[in-house]
Short mmCIF file of N, CA and C in Angstrom, two decimals:
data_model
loop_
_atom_site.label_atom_id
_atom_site.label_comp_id
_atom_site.label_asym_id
_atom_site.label_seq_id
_atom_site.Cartn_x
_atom_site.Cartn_y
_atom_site.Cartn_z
N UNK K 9 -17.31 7.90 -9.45
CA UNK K 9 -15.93 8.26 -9.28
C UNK K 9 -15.41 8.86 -10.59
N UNK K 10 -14.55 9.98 -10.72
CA UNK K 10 -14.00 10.57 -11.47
C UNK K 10 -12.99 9.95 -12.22
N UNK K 11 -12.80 10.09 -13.48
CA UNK K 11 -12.02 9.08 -14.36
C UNK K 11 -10.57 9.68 -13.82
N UNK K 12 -10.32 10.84 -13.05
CA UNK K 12 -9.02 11.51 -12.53
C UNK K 12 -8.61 10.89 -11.35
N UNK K 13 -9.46 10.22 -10.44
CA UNK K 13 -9.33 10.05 -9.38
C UNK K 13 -7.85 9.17 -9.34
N UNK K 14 -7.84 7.55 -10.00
CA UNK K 14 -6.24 7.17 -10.04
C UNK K 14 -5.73 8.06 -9.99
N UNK K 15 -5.86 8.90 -11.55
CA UNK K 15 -4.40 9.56 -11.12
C UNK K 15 -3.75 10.11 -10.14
N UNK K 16 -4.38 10.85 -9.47
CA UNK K 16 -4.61 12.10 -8.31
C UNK K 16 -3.79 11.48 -7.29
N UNK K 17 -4.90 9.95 -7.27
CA UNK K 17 -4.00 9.08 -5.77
C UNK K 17 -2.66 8.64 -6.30
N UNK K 18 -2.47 8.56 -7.60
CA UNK K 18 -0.81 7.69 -7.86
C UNK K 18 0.33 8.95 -7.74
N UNK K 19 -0.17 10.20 -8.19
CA UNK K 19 0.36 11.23 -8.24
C UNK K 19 0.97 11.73 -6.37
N UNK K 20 -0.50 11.46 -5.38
CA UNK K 20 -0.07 12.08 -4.32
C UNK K 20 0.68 10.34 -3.43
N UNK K 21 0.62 9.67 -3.88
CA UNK K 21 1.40 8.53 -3.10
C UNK K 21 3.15 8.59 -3.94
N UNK K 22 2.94 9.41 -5.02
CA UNK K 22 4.16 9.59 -5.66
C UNK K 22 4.91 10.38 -4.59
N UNK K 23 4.03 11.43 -3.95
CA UNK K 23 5.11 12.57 -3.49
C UNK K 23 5.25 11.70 -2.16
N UNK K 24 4.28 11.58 -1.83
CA UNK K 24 5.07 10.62 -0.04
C UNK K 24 5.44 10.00 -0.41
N UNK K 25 5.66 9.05 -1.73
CA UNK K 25 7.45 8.51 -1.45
C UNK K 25 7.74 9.38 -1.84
N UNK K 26 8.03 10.22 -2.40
CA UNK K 26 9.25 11.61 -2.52
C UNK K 26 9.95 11.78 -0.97
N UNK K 27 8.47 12.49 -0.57
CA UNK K 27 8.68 13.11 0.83
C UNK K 27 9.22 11.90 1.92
N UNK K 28 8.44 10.70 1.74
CA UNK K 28 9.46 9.95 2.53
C UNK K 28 11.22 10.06 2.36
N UNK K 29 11.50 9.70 1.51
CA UNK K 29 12.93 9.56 0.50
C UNK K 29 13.56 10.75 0.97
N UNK K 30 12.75 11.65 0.92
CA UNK K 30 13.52 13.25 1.34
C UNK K 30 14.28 13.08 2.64
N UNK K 31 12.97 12.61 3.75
CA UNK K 31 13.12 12.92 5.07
C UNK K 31 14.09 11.95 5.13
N UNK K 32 14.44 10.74 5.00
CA UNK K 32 15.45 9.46 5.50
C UNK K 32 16.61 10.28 4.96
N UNK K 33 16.78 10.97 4.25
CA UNK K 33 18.03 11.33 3.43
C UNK K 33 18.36 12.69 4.34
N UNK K 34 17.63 13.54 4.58
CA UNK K 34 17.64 14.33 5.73
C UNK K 34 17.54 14.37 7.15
N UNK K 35 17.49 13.16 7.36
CA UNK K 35 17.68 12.65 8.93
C UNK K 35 16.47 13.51 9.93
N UNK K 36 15.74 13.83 8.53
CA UNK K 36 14.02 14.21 9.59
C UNK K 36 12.72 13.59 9.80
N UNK K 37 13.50 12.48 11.32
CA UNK K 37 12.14 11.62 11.73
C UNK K 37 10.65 11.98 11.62
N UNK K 38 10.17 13.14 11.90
CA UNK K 38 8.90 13.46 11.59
C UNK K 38 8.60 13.29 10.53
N UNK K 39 9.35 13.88 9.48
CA UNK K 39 8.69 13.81 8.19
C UNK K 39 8.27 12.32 7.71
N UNK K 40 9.47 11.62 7.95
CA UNK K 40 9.62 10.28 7.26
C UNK K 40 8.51 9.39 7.95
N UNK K 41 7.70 9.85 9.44
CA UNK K 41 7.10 8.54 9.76
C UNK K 41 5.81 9.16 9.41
N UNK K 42 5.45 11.06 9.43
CA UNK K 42 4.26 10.93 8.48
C UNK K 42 4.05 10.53 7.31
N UNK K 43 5.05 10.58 6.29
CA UNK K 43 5.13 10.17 4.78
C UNK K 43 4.76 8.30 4.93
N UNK K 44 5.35 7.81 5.85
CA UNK K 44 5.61 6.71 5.53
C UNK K 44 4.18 5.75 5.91
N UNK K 45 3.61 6.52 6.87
CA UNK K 45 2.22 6.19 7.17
C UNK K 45 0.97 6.75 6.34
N UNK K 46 1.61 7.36 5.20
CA UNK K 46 0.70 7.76 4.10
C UNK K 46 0.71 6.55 2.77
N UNK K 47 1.80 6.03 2.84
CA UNK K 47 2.41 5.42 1.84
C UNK K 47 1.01 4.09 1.43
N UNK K 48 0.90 2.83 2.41
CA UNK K 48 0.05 1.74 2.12
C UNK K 48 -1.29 2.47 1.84
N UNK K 49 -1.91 3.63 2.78
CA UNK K 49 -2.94 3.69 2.45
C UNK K 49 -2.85 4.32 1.02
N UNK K 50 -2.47 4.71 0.45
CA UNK K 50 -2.64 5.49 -0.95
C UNK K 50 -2.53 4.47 -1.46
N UNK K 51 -1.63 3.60 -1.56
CA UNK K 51 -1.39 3.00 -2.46
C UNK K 51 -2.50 2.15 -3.03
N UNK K 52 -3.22 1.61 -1.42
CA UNK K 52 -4.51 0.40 -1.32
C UNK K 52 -5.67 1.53 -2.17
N UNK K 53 -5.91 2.63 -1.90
CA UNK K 53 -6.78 3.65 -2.51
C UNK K 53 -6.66 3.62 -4.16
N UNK K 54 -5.77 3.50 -4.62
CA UNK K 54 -5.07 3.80 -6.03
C UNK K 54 -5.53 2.38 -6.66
N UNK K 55 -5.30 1.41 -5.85
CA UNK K 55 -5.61 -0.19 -6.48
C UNK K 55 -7.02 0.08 -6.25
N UNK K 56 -7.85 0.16 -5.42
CA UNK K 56 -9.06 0.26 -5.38
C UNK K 56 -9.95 1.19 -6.42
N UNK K 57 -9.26 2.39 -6.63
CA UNK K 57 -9.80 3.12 -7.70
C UNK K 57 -9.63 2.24 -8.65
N UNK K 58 -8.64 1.77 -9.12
CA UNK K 58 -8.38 1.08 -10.55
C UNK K 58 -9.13 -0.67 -10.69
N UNK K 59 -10.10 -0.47 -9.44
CA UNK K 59 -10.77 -2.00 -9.70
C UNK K 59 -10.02 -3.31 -9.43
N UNK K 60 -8.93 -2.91 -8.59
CA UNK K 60 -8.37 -4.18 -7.78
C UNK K 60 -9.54 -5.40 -7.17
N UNK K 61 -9.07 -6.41 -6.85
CA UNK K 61 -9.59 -8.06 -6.34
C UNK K 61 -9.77 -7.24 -5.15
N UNK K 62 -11.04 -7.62 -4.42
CA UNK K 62 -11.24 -7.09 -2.80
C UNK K 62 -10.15 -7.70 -2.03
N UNK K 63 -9.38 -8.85 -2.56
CA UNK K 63 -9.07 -9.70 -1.04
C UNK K 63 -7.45 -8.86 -1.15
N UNK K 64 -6.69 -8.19 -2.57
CA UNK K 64 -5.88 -8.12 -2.39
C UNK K 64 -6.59 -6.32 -1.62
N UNK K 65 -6.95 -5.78 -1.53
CA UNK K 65 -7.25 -4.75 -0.65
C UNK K 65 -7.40 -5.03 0.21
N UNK K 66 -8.05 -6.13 1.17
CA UNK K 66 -7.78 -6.40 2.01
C UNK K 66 -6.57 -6.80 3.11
N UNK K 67 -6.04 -7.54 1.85
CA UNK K 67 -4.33 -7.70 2.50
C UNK K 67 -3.70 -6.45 2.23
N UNK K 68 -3.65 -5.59 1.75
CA UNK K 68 -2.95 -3.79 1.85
C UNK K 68 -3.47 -3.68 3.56
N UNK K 69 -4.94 -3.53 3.27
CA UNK K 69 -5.44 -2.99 5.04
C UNK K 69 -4.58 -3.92 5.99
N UNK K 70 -4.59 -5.04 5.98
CA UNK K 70 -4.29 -5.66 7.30
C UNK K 70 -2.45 -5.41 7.05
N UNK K 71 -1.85 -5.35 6.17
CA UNK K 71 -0.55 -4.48 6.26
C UNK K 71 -0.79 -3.61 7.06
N UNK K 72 -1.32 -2.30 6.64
CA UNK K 72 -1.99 -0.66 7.12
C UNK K 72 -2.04 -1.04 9.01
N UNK K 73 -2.72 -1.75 8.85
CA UNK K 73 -3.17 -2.23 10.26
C UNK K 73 -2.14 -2.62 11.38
N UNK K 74 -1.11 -3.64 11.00
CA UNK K 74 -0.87 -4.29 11.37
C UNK K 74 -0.85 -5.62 12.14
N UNK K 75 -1.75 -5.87 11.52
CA UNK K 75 -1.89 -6.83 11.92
C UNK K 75 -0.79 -8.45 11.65
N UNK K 76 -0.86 -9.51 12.74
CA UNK K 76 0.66 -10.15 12.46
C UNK K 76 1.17 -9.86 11.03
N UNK K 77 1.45 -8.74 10.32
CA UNK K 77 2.71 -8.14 9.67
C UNK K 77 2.04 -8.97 8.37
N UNK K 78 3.55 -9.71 7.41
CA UNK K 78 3.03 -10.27 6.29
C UNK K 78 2.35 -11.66 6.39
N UNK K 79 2.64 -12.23 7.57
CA UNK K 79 2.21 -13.33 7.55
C UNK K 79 0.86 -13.67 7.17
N UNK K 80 0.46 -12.46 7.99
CA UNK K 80 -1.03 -12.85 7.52
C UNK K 80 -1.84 -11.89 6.40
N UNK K 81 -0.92 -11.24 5.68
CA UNK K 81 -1.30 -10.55 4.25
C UNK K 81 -0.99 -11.40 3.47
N UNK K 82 0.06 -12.63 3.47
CA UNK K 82 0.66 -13.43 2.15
C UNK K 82 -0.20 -13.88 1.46
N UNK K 83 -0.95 -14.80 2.27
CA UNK K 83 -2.19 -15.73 1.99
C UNK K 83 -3.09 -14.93 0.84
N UNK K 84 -3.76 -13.64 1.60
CA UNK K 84 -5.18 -13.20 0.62
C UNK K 84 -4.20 -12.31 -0.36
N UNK K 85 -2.97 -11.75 -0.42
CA UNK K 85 -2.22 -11.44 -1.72
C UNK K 85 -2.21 -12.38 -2.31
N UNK K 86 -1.63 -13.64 -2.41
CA UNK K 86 -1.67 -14.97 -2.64
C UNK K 86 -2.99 -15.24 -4.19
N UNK K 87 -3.97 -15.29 -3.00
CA UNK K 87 -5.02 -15.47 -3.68
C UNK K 87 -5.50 -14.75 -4.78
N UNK K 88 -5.38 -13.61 -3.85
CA UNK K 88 -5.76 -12.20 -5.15
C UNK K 88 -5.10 -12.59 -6.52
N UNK K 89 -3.83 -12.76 -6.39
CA UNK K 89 -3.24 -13.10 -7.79
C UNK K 89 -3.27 -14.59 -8.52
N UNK K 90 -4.11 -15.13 -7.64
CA UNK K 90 -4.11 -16.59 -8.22
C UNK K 90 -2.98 -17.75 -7.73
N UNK K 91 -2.23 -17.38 -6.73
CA UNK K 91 -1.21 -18.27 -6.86
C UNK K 91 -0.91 -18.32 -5.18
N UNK K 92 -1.58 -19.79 -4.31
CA UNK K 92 -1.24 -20.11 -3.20
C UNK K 92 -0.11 -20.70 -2.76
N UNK K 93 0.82 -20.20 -2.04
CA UNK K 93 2.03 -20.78 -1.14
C UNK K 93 1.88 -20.89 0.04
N UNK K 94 2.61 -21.76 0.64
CA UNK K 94 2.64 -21.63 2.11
C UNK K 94 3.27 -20.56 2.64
N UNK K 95 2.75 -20.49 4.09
CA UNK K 95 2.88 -18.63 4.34
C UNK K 95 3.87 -19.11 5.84
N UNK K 96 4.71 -20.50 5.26
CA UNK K 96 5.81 -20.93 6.10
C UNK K 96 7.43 -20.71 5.37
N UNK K 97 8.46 -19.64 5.97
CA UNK K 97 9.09 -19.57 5.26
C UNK K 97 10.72 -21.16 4.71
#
């Protein structure tokens, strides 16, 4: 992998939030739900380039996914950073 590669991905997850931000402010649904479905995956790409914990990439994907929502990302974010809570609010 190219020592450019972060950047590239922080740079183009920069502009979909731009481009998200644009479209909500311009009241143009298309734009905003392609931008906005660009948004987790770059971001999980960008941590992954930079040598992120697998489990917190994993909890990005099952965000991405949707799967039951945060509930069940809290936990392996949780972990990733060292610090378990209950994932009861």
């Amino acid at each position: 992998m190219s020592p450019r590669t972060p950047r590239v991905l922080l740079v183009c997850f920069a502009l979909a939030a731009a481009v998200d931000l644009a479209s909500l402010l311009a009241g143009a649904d298309p734009g905003h739900r392609i931008a906005k479905a660009l948004l987790m995956p770059l971001l999980a790409a960008y941590a992954g380039a930079r040598g992120a914990p697998r489990l917190l990439l994993a909890a990005q994907f099952l965000l991405v996914r949707g799967v039951p929502g945060p509930l069940a990302a809290r936990p392996a974010r949780g972990a990733a950073y060292g610090e378990m809570r209950s994932t009861t609010p």
